[in-house]
PDB file of C-alpha atoms in Angstrom:
ATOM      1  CA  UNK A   7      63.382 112.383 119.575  1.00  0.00           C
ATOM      2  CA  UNK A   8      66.982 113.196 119.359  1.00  0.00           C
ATOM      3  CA  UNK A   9      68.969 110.446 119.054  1.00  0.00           C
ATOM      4  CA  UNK A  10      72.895 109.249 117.320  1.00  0.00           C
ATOM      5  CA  UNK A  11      73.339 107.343 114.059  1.00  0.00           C
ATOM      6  CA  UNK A  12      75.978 105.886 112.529  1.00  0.00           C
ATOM      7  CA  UNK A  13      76.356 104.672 108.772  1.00  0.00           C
ATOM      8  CA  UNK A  14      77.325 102.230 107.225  1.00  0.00           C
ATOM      9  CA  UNK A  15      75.974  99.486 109.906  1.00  0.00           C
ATOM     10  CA  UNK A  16      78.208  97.042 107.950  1.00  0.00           C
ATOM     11  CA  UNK A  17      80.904  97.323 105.552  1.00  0.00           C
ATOM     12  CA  UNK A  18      83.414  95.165 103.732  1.00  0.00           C
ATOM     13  CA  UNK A  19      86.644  96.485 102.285  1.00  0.00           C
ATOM     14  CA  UNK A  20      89.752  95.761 101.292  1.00  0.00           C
ATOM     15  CA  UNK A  21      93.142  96.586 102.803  1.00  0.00           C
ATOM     16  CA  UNK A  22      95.266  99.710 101.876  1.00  0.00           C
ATOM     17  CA  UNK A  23      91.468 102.014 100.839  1.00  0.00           C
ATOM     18  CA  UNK A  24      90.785 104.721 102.302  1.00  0.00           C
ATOM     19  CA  UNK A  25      87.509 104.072 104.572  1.00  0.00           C
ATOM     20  CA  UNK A  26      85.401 106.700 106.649  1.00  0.00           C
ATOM     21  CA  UNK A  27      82.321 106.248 109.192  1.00  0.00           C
ATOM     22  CA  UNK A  28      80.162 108.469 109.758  1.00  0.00           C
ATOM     23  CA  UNK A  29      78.290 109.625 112.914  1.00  0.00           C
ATOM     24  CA  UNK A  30      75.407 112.218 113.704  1.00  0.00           C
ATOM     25  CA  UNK A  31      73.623 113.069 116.480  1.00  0.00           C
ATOM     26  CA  UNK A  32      70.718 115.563 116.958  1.00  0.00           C
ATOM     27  CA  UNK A  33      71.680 115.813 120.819  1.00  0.00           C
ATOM     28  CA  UNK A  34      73.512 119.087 120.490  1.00  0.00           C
ATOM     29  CA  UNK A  35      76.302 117.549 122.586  1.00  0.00           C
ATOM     30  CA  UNK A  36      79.430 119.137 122.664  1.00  0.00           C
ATOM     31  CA  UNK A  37      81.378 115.946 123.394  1.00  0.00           C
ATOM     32  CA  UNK A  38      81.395 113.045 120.821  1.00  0.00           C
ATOM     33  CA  UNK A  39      83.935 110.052 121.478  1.00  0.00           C
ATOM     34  CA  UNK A  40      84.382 106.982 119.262  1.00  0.00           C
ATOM     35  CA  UNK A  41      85.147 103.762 120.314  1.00  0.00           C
ATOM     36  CA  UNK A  42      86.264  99.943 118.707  1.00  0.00           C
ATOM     37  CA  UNK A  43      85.194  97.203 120.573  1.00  0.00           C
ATOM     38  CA  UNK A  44      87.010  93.700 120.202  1.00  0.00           C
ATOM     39  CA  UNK A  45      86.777  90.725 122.406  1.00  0.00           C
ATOM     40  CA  UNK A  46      88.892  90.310 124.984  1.00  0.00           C
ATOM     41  CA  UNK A  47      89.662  93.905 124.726  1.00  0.00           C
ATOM     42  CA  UNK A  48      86.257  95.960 125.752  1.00  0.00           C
ATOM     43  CA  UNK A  49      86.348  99.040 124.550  1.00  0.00           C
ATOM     44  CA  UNK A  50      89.301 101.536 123.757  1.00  0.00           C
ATOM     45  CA  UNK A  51      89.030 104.661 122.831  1.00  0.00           C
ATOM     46  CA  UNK A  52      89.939 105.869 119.563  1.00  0.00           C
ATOM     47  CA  UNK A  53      89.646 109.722 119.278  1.00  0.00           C
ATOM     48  CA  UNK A  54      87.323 112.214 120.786  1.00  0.00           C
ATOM     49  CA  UNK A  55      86.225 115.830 120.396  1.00  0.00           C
ATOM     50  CA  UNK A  56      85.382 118.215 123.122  1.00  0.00           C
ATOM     51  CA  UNK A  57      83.590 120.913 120.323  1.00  0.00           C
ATOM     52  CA  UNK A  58      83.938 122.431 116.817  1.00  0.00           C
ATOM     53  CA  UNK A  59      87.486 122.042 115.576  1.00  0.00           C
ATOM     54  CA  UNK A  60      88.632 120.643 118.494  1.00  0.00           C
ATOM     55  CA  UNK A  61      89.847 116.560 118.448  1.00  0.00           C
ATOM     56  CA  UNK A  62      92.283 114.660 120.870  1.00  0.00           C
ATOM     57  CA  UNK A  63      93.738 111.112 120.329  1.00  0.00           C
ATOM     58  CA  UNK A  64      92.960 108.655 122.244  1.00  0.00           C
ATOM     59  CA  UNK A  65      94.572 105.446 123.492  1.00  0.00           C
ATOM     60  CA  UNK A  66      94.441 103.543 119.852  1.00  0.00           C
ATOM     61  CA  UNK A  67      94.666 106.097 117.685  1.00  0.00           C
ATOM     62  CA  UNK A  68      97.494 105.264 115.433  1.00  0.00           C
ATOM     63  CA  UNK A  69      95.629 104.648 111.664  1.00  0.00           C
ATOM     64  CA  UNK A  70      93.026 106.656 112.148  1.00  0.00           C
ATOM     65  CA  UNK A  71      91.856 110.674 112.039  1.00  0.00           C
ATOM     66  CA  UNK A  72      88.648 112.721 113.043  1.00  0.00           C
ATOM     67  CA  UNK A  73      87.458 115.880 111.584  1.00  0.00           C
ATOM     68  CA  UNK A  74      85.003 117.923 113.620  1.00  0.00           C
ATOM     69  CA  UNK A  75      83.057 120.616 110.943  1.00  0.00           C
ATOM     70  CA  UNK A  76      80.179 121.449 113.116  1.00  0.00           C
ATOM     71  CA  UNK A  77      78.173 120.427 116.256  1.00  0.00           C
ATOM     72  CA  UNK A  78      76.566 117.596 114.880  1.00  0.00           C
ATOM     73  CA  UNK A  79      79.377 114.862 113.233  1.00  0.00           C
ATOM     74  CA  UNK A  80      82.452 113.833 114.000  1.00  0.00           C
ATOM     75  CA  UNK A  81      83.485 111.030 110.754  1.00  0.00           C
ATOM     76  CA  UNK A  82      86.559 108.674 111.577  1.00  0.00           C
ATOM     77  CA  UNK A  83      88.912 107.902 108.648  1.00  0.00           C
ATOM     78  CA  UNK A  84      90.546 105.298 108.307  1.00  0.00           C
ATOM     79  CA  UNK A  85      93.305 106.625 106.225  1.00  0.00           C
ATOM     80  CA  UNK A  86      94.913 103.211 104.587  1.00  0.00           C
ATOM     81  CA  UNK A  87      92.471 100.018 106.363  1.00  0.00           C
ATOM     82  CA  UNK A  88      95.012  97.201 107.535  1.00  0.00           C
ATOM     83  CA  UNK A  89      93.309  93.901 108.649  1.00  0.00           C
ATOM     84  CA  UNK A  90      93.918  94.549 112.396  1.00  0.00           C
ATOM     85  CA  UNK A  91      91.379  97.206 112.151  1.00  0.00           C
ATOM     86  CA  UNK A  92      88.381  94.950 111.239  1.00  0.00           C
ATOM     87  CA  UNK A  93      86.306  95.609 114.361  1.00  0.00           C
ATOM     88  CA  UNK A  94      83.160  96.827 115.519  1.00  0.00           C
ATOM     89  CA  UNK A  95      83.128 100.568 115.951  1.00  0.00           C
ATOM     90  CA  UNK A  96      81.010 102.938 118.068  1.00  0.00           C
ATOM     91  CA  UNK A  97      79.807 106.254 118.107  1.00  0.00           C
ATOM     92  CA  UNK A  98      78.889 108.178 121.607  1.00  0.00           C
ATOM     93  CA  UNK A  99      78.519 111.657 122.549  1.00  0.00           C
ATOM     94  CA  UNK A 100      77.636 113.229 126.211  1.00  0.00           C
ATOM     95  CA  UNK A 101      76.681 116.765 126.676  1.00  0.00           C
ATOM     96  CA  UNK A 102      78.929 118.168 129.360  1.00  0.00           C
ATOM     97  CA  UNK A 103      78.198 121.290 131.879  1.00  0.00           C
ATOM     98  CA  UNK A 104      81.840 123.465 132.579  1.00  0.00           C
ATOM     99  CA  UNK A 105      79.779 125.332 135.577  1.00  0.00           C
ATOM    100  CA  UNK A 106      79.111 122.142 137.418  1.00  0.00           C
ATOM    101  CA  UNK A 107      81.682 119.787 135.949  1.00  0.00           C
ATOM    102  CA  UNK A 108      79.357 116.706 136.027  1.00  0.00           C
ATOM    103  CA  UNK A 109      78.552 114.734 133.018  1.00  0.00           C
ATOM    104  CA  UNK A 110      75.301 113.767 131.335  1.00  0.00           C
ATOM    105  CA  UNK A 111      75.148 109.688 130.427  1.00  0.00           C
ATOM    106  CA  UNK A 112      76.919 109.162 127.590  1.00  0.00           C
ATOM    107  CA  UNK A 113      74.467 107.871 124.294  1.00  0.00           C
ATOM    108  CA  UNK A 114      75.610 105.408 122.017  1.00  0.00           C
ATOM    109  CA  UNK A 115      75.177 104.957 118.581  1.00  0.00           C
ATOM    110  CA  UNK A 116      74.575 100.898 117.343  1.00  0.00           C
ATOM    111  CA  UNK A 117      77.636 100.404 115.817  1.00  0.00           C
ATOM    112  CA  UNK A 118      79.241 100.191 112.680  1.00  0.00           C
ATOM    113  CA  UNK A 119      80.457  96.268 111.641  1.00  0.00           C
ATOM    114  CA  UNK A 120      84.000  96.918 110.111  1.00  0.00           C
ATOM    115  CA  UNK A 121      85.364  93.853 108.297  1.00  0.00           C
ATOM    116  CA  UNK A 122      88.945  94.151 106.368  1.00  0.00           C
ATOM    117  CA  UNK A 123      90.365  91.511 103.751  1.00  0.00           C
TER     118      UNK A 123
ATOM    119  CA  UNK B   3      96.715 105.448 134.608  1.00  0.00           C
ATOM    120  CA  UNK B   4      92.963 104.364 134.865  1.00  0.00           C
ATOM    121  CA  UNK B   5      91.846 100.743 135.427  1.00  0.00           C
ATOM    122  CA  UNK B   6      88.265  99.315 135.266  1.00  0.00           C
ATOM    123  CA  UNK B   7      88.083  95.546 136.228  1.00  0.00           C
ATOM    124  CA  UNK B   8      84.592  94.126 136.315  1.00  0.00           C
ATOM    125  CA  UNK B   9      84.059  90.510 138.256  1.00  0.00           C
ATOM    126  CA  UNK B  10      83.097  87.786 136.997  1.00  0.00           C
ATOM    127  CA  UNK B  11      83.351  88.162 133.414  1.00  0.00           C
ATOM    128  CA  UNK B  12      79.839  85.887 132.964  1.00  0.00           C
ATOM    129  CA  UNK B  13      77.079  84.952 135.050  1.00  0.00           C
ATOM    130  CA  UNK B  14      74.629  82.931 134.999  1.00  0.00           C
ATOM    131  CA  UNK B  15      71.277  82.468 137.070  1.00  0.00           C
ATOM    132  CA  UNK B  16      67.855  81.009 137.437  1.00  0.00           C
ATOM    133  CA  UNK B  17      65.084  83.535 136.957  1.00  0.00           C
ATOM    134  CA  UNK B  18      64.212  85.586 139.875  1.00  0.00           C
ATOM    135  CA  UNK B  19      67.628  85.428 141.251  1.00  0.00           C
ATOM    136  CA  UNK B  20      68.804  88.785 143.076  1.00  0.00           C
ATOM    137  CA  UNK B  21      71.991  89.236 141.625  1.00  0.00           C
ATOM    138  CA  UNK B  22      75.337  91.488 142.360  1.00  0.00           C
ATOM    139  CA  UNK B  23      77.713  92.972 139.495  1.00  0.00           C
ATOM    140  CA  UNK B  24      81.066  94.202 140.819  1.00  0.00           C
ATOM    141  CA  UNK B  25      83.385  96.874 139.609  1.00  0.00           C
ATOM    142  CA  UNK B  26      86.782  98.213 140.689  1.00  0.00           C
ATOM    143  CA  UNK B  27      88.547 101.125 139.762  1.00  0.00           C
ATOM    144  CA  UNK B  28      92.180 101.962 140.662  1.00  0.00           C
ATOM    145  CA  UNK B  29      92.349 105.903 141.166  1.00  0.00           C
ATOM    146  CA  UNK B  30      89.426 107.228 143.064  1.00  0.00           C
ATOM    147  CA  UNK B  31      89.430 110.622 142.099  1.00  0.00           C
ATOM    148  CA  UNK B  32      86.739 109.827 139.537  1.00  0.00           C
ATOM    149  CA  UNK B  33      83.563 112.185 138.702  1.00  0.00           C
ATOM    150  CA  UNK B  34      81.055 109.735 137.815  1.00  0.00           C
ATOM    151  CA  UNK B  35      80.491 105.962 137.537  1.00  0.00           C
ATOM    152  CA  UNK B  36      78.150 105.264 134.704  1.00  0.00           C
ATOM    153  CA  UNK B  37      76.500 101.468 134.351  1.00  0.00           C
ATOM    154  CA  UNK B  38      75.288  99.865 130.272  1.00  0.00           C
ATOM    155  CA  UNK B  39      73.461  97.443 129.029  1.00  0.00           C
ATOM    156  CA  UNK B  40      74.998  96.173 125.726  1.00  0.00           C
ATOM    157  CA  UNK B  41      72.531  93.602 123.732  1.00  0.00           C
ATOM    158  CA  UNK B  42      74.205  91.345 121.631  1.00  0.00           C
ATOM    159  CA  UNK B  43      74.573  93.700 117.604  1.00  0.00           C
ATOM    160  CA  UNK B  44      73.874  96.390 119.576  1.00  0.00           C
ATOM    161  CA  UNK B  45      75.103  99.788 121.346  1.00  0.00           C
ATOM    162  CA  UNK B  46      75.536 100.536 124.893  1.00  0.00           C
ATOM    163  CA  UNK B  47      72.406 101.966 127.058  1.00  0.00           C
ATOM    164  CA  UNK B  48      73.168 103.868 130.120  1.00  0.00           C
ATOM    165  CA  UNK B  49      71.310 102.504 133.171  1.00  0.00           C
ATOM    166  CA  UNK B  50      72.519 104.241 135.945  1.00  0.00           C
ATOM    167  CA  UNK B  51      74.782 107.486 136.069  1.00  0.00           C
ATOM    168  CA  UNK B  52      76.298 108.028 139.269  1.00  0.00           C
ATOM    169  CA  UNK B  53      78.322 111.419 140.577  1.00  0.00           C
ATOM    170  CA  UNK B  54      81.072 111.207 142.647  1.00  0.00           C
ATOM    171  CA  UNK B  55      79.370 113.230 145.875  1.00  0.00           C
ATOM    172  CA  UNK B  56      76.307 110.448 145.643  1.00  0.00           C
ATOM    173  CA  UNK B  57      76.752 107.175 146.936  1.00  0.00           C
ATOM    174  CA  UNK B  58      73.928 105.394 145.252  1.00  0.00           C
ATOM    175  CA  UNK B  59      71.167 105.620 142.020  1.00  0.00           C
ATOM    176  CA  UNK B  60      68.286 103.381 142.040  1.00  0.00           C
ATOM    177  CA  UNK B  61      65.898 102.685 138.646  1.00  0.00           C
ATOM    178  CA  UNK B  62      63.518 100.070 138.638  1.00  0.00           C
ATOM    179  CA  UNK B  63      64.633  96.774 139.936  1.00  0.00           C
ATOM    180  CA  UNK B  64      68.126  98.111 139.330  1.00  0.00           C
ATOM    181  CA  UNK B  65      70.675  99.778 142.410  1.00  0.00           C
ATOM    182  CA  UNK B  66      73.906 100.867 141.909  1.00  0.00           C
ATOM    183  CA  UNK B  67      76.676 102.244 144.609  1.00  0.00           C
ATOM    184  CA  UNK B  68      79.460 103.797 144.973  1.00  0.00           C
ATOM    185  CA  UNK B  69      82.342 103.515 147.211  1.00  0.00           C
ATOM    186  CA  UNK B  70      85.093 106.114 145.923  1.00  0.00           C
ATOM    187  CA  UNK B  71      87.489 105.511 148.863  1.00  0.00           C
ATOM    188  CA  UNK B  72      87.582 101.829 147.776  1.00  0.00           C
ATOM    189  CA  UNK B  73      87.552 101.812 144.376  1.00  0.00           C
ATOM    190  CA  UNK B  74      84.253 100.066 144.254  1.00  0.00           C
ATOM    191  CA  UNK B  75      81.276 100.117 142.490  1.00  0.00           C
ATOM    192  CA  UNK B  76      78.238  97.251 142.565  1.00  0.00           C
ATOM    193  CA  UNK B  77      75.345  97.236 140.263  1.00  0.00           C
ATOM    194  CA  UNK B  78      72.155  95.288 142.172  1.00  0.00           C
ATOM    195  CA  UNK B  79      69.672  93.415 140.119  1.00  0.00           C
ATOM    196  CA  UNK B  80      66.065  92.420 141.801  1.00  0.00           C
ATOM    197  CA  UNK B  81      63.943  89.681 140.831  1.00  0.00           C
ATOM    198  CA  UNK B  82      65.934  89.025 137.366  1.00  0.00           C
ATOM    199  CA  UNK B  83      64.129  87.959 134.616  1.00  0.00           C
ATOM    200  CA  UNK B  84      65.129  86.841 131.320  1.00  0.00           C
ATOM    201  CA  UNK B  85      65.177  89.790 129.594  1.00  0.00           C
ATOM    202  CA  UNK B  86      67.955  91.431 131.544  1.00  0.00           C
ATOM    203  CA  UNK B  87      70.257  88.884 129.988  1.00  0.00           C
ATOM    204  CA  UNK B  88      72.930  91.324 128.156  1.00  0.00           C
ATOM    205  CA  UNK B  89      76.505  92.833 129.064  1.00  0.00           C
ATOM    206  CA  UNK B  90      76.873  95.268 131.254  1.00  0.00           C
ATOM    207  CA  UNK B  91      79.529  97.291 132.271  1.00  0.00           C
ATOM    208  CA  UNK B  92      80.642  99.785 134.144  1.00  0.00           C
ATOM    209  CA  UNK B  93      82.869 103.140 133.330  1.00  0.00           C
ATOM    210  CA  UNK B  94      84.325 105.715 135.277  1.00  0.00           C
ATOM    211  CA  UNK B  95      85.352 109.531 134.437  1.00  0.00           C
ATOM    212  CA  UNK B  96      87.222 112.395 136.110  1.00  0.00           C
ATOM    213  CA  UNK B  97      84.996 115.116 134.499  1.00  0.00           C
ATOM    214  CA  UNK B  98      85.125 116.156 131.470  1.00  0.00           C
ATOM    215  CA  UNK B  99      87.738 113.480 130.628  1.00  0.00           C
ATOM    216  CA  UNK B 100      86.507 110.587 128.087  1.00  0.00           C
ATOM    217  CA  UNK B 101      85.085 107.294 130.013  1.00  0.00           C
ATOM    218  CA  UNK B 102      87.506 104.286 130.319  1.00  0.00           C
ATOM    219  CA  UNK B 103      85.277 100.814 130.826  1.00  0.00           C
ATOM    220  CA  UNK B 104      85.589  97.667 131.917  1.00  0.00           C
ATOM    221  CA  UNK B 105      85.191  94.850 129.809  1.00  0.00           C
ATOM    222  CA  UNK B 106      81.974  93.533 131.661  1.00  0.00           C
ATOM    223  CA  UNK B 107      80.135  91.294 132.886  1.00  0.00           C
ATOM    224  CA  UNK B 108      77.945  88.669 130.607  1.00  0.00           C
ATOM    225  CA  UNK B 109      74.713  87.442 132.605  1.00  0.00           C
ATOM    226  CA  UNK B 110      72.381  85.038 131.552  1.00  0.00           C
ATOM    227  CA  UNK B 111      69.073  84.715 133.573  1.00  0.00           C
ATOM    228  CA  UNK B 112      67.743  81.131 133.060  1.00  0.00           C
ATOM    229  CA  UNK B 113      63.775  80.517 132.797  1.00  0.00           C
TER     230      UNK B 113
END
């Protein structure tokens, strides 16, 4: 079954390293998105990717960057961690038709548990 | 810019309880509506995926519709049962644009 996987599911660092998540899905989705979710917040989009070399910022995207290689992954550095960025991140991707313009559901990934110190 | 306000923010009801989810959105020229399921330590599961030219999905004991004009959006829950105590929420795109959600609703169905 295809499905979307993100590693570590927990991780402790320290502030000022250099930190990346990773993300994979066997969908063969063009779109992948990823997401921090903090309460009181919901989620908020961090950066997304439309296809291979292609990624956007999105509305809290200051601290972070996305590389997309190939189909499959799109990894989210965090280039220096700062304590305000301990947070639970997630991983989606979607499959999107250009001829129609209509959107599959969007699959989620379990989450990555991001603590700073 | 896009807001998503779901009402209330928790619920909470004795089992087999039909049961209402609201959902608001402030610029109607949306694609889709799309409902989750969040578990607590886990990811979102879509539920229902809704396109703009429908006005209602249906899965199970779950209905959602969809008023574009109004901004509106209501997920429907039948015979609850403790089990469909989660989060859920509800997000809204205008096509191939990235989904913006609302923070959602927290039930808890009460055996």
């Amino acid at each position: 079954d295809a499905e979307i996987t993100q590693s570590p599911r927990h991780k402790i660092t320290e502030t000022g390293r250099q930190v990346t998540l990773a993300c994979h899905q066997t969908w063969n989705h063009n779109n992948m998105f990823w997401y921090r979710q903090d309460l009181g917040h919901g989620l908020r989009l961090i950066h997304y990717s439309y296809g291979v070399q292609d990624t956007n910022k999105g509305e809290v995207s200051d601290g972070y960057s996305v590389s997309r290689s190939n189909t499959e992954d799109l990894p989210l550095t965090l280039e220096s961690a700062a304590s305000s960025q301990t947070s639970v991140y997630f991983c989606a991707s979607t499959l999107h038709s250009y001829r129609s313009s209509t959107n599959q559901p969007q699959h989620f990934g379990d989450g990555t548990r991001l603590s700073i110190l | 810019k896009q807001e998503v306000t779901q009402i209330p923010a928790a619920l909470s009801v004795p089992e087999g309880e039909n049961l209402v989810l609201n959902c608001s959105f402030t610029d109607s020229a949306i694609y889709n509506l799309q409902w989750f399921r969040q578990d607590p330590g886990k990811g979102l599961t879509s539920l229902l995926l809704i396109q703009s030219s429908q006005r209602e999905q249906t899965s199970g004991r779950l209905n959602a519709s969809l008023d574009k004009s109004s901004g509106r959006s209501t997920l429907y829950i039948a015979a609850s049962q403790p089990g469909d105590s989660a989060t859920y929420l509800c997000a809204v795109t205008a096509g191939n644009t990235p989904l913006v959600f609302g923070k959602g609703t927290r039930l808890s169905v009460i055996a």
